[in-house]
């Protein structure tokens, strides 16, 4: 099927990156296969993560079909774009249909992007991963690649004002080696391996990040274990639980 929507969207995004002079570093792009299905499993710290995770695969000429919540597709502006780029809607009340759609896309040779933490990590550490990522890779018999994003939270994240015009921000995109599900007959071992590799990539992205807080009032974007003022994983879990209690259908 011809791609009429996705390439122009990518071109606009790259133009904005240049205008804002974002300092984007991409490492491991060669791990993304140029043909065939694959799952990109990224950590999640920003509402913009799908843009940058997709950028990481662009060097291999791949257009990533991201799994995103249904409400994004229902929006009058983002909806037509999401459908035009053939992303995959996720209805939490009918998760099986979303899973089948993703597996079908993988079997067709598509690259599917997922955020296995399901929601943004307010602690900026890797949360417990949902099992769907591993299950879809095993079902489609395709590799899963861990992807670490860092710096994107400084542009727009949960509980903070949007700073989409922020200039010169370093953005790190690290893509790990493919994990072949065939090497892990036990799905629990595969899930643990993905968690270990993703956590290690995120930790490296954080520790090698070329920028530092501008002062005591600018430590919010660093995790607590690195001296930042972000919530600890335990505090973030409590915030998530409270938010889920307020909006059980969200």
Short mmCIF file of C-alpha atoms in Angstrom, two decimals:
data_model
loop_
_atom_site.label_atom_id
_atom_site.label_comp_id
_atom_site.label_asym_id
_atom_site.label_seq_id
_atom_site.Cartn_x
_atom_site.Cartn_y
_atom_site.Cartn_z
CA UNK A 1 0.00 0.00 0.00
CA UNK A 2 1.46 3.41 -0.95
CA UNK A 3 2.59 5.66 1.90
CA UNK A 4 1.02 9.09 1.43
CA UNK A 5 0.91 10.31 5.04
CA UNK A 6 3.93 8.93 6.89
CA UNK A 7 6.81 10.37 4.76
CA UNK A 8 5.52 13.98 4.91
CA UNK A 9 5.02 13.67 8.68
CA UNK A 10 8.62 12.48 9.05
CA UNK A 11 9.84 15.37 6.89
CA UNK A 12 7.96 17.91 9.03
CA UNK A 13 9.34 16.36 12.23
CA UNK A 14 12.92 16.47 10.95
CA UNK A 15 12.47 20.10 9.94
CA UNK A 16 11.28 20.94 13.46
CA UNK A 17 14.27 19.10 14.94
CA UNK A 18 16.59 21.27 12.84
CA UNK A 19 14.74 24.49 13.72
CA UNK A 20 14.99 23.66 17.43
CA UNK A 21 18.58 22.48 16.99
CA UNK A 22 17.90 19.32 18.97
CA UNK A 23 21.13 17.44 19.65
CA UNK A 24 19.94 14.00 18.57
CA UNK A 25 22.25 11.02 19.01
CA UNK A 26 21.22 7.68 17.50
CA UNK A 27 23.21 4.57 18.36
CA UNK A 28 22.52 1.06 17.12
CA UNK A 29 20.29 1.98 14.17
CA UNK A 30 21.95 -0.82 12.21
CA UNK A 31 20.23 -3.33 14.49
CA UNK A 32 16.86 -2.52 12.91
CA UNK A 33 16.35 -5.09 10.13
CA UNK A 34 15.86 -3.60 6.68
CA UNK A 35 13.26 -6.22 5.82
CA UNK A 36 10.90 -8.45 7.76
CA UNK A 37 8.96 -8.04 10.95
CA UNK A 38 10.40 -6.81 14.24
CA UNK A 39 9.16 -5.38 17.52
CA UNK A 40 10.71 -2.18 18.86
CA UNK A 41 10.23 -2.15 22.63
CA UNK A 42 10.96 1.30 24.05
CA UNK A 43 11.01 2.79 27.51
CA UNK A 44 8.46 5.56 27.98
CA UNK A 45 9.30 8.94 29.53
CA UNK A 46 7.56 11.41 27.20
CA UNK A 47 4.44 11.94 25.13
CA UNK A 48 6.79 12.39 22.16
CA UNK A 49 8.60 9.06 22.47
CA UNK A 50 6.93 7.50 19.45
CA UNK A 51 8.42 10.22 17.23
CA UNK A 52 11.97 9.60 18.40
CA UNK A 53 11.70 5.81 18.54
CA UNK A 54 10.46 5.93 14.96
CA UNK A 55 13.36 8.18 14.02
CA UNK A 56 15.75 5.51 15.26
CA UNK A 57 14.38 3.07 12.67
CA UNK A 58 14.34 5.59 9.84
CA UNK A 59 17.98 4.98 8.89
CA UNK A 60 17.03 1.42 7.95
CA UNK A 61 14.22 2.74 5.79
CA UNK A 62 11.55 1.36 8.09
CA UNK A 63 8.25 3.00 9.01
CA UNK A 64 7.22 1.88 12.48
CA UNK A 65 3.58 1.08 13.23
CA UNK A 66 3.10 2.12 16.84
CA UNK A 67 0.51 0.72 19.20
CA UNK A 68 -1.32 3.65 20.80
CA UNK A 69 -4.41 4.07 22.93
CA UNK A 70 -7.74 4.35 21.17
CA UNK A 71 -8.37 7.92 22.34
CA UNK A 72 -5.50 9.19 20.17
CA UNK A 73 -7.26 7.76 17.10
CA UNK A 74 -10.56 9.34 18.16
CA UNK A 75 -9.05 12.85 18.31
CA UNK A 76 -10.13 15.05 15.39
CA UNK A 77 -6.57 16.13 14.58
CA UNK A 78 -4.35 13.22 15.57
CA UNK A 79 -6.88 10.56 14.52
CA UNK A 80 -6.61 11.00 10.74
CA UNK A 81 -2.81 11.18 10.99
CA UNK A 82 -2.59 8.02 13.11
CA UNK A 83 -4.84 6.12 10.74
CA UNK A 84 -2.98 7.49 7.71
CA UNK A 85 0.32 6.25 9.15
CA UNK A 86 -1.34 2.88 9.84
CA UNK A 87 -0.58 2.83 13.53
CA UNK A 88 -2.43 0.27 15.63
CA UNK A 89 -5.17 1.38 18.05
CA UNK A 90 -5.27 -0.26 21.48
CA UNK A 91 -8.65 -0.59 23.13
CA UNK A 92 -8.00 -1.66 26.71
CA UNK A 93 -11.49 -3.13 26.88
CA UNK A 94 -10.77 -5.33 23.85
CA UNK A 95 -7.06 -5.99 24.05
CA UNK A 96 -7.21 -9.27 22.11
CA UNK A 97 -8.16 -7.46 18.90
CA UNK A 98 -5.21 -5.07 19.23
CA UNK A 99 -2.88 -8.00 19.87
CA UNK A 100 -4.12 -9.83 16.78
CA UNK A 101 -3.71 -6.71 14.64
CA UNK A 102 -0.13 -6.25 15.83
CA UNK A 103 0.78 -9.91 15.21
CA UNK A 104 -0.77 -9.72 11.74
CA UNK A 105 1.30 -6.62 10.95
CA UNK A 106 4.46 -8.37 12.14
CA UNK A 107 3.73 -11.40 10.01
CA UNK A 108 3.31 -9.08 7.01
CA UNK A 109 6.86 -7.89 7.61
CA UNK A 110 6.06 -4.64 9.44
CA UNK A 111 8.03 -3.12 12.31
CA UNK A 112 5.70 -2.61 15.27
CA UNK A 113 6.59 -0.16 18.05
CA UNK A 114 5.42 -0.76 21.60
CA UNK A 115 5.88 0.83 25.00
CA UNK A 116 5.76 -2.24 27.24
CA UNK A 117 5.55 -0.14 30.41
CA UNK A 118 2.09 0.89 29.05
CA UNK A 119 2.23 4.36 30.61
CA UNK A 120 4.87 7.05 31.07
CA UNK A 121 7.30 6.29 33.88
CA UNK A 122 7.18 9.26 36.22
CA UNK A 123 10.28 8.00 38.03
CA UNK A 124 12.17 7.92 34.68
CA UNK A 125 13.25 4.36 35.48
CA UNK A 126 12.00 1.23 33.71
CA UNK A 127 8.71 0.02 35.17
CA UNK A 128 7.49 -3.56 35.11
CA UNK A 129 6.94 -4.58 31.49
CA UNK A 130 3.61 -5.91 30.27
CA UNK A 131 3.68 -9.40 28.75
CA UNK A 132 2.14 -8.45 25.39
CA UNK A 133 5.45 -7.41 23.83
CA UNK A 134 7.04 -10.81 24.37
CA UNK A 135 3.88 -12.67 23.42
CA UNK A 136 3.50 -10.89 20.08
CA UNK A 137 7.17 -11.42 19.17
CA UNK A 138 6.84 -15.12 19.96
CA UNK A 139 3.55 -15.44 18.07
CA UNK A 140 4.92 -13.76 14.95
CA UNK A 141 8.38 -15.36 15.29
CA UNK A 142 10.16 -12.03 14.94
CA UNK A 143 12.97 -10.40 16.94
CA UNK A 144 12.35 -7.82 19.65
CA UNK A 145 14.74 -4.86 19.97
CA UNK A 146 15.07 -2.85 23.19
CA UNK A 147 15.10 0.92 22.61
CA UNK A 148 16.19 3.47 25.20
CA UNK A 149 15.09 7.08 24.92
CA UNK A 150 16.42 9.87 27.10
CA UNK A 151 16.03 13.64 27.07
CA UNK A 152 12.57 13.50 25.50
CA UNK A 153 11.00 14.06 28.93
CA UNK A 154 12.48 17.56 28.95
CA UNK A 155 10.18 18.51 26.06
CA UNK A 156 6.89 17.04 27.30
CA UNK A 157 6.12 14.53 30.01
CA UNK A 158 3.40 13.70 32.48
CA UNK A 159 2.81 16.32 35.17
CA UNK A 160 5.02 18.97 33.56
CA UNK A 161 4.21 21.85 31.19
CA UNK A 162 4.95 21.33 27.53
CA UNK A 163 8.17 22.97 26.33
CA UNK A 164 7.92 21.99 22.67
CA UNK A 165 9.88 25.05 21.58
CA UNK A 166 12.81 24.26 23.86
CA UNK A 167 16.04 24.58 21.87
CA UNK A 168 19.38 22.71 21.86
CA UNK A 169 18.06 19.82 23.97
CA UNK A 170 20.13 16.62 23.73
CA UNK A 171 18.04 13.56 22.80
CA UNK A 172 19.55 10.08 23.09
CA UNK A 173 18.17 7.11 21.11
CA UNK A 174 19.90 3.79 21.83
CA UNK A 175 18.78 0.66 19.96
CA UNK A 176 19.95 -2.65 21.35
CA UNK A 177 20.75 -5.91 19.62
CA UNK A 178 17.77 -8.00 18.43
CA UNK A 179 16.57 -10.68 20.83
CA UNK A 180 15.41 -13.81 19.00
CA UNK A 181 12.44 -15.41 20.79
CA UNK A 182 13.59 -18.80 19.47
CA UNK A 183 16.58 -18.56 21.81
CA UNK A 184 14.23 -18.34 24.81
CA UNK A 185 11.71 -21.21 24.86
CA UNK A 186 10.45 -20.03 28.24
CA UNK A 187 8.49 -16.76 27.75
CA UNK A 188 9.26 -15.71 31.32
CA UNK A 189 12.99 -15.94 30.63
CA UNK A 190 12.51 -13.92 27.44
CA UNK A 191 10.60 -11.27 29.36
CA UNK A 192 13.34 -11.10 31.99
CA UNK A 193 15.99 -10.77 29.27
CA UNK A 194 14.11 -7.89 27.64
CA UNK A 195 13.76 -6.14 31.01
CA UNK A 196 17.47 -6.58 31.75
CA UNK A 197 18.62 -5.29 28.37
CA UNK A 198 16.18 -2.37 28.28
CA UNK A 199 17.10 -1.30 31.82
CA UNK A 200 20.81 -1.47 30.99
CA UNK A 201 20.33 0.66 27.87
CA UNK A 202 18.30 3.26 29.74
CA UNK A 203 20.87 3.38 32.53
CA UNK A 204 23.67 3.94 29.99
CA UNK A 205 21.68 6.63 28.17
CA UNK A 206 21.16 8.43 31.48
CA UNK A 207 24.76 8.19 32.65
CA UNK A 208 26.25 9.20 29.28
CA UNK A 209 23.80 12.05 28.70
CA UNK A 210 25.79 15.16 27.73
CA UNK A 211 23.71 17.66 29.70
CA UNK A 212 23.18 18.34 33.39
CA UNK A 213 20.56 20.28 35.37
CA UNK A 214 20.99 24.04 35.16
CA UNK A 215 20.55 24.34 38.91
CA UNK A 216 18.65 23.03 41.96
CA UNK A 217 15.30 23.92 40.37
CA UNK A 218 16.11 21.94 37.22
CA UNK A 219 16.63 18.46 38.66
CA UNK A 220 13.07 17.26 38.01
CA UNK A 221 14.05 15.39 34.83
CA UNK A 222 16.66 13.22 36.56
CA UNK A 223 15.70 10.00 38.40
CA UNK A 224 16.12 9.98 42.15
CA UNK A 225 18.96 7.43 42.12
CA UNK A 226 21.03 9.86 40.02
CA UNK A 227 20.39 12.77 42.36
CA UNK A 228 17.29 14.10 40.63
CA UNK A 229 14.01 15.18 42.18
CA UNK A 230 11.79 12.86 40.12
CA UNK A 231 9.60 10.55 42.20
CA UNK A 232 11.16 7.29 43.32
CA UNK A 233 9.76 4.16 41.61
CA UNK A 234 7.64 3.52 44.70
CA UNK A 235 6.30 7.08 44.75
CA UNK A 236 5.62 6.93 41.00
CA UNK A 237 3.72 3.64 41.42
CA UNK A 238 1.53 5.31 44.05
CA UNK A 239 0.87 8.25 41.69
CA UNK A 240 -0.09 5.82 38.91
CA UNK A 241 -2.42 3.90 41.22
CA UNK A 242 -4.12 7.09 42.35
CA UNK A 243 -4.59 8.24 38.75
CA UNK A 244 -6.01 4.87 37.73
CA UNK A 245 -8.43 4.99 40.65
CA UNK A 246 -9.66 8.43 39.54
CA UNK A 247 -10.06 7.39 35.89
CA UNK A 248 -10.60 3.61 35.79
CA UNK A 249 -11.38 3.61 32.06
CA UNK A 250 -8.27 5.60 31.05
#
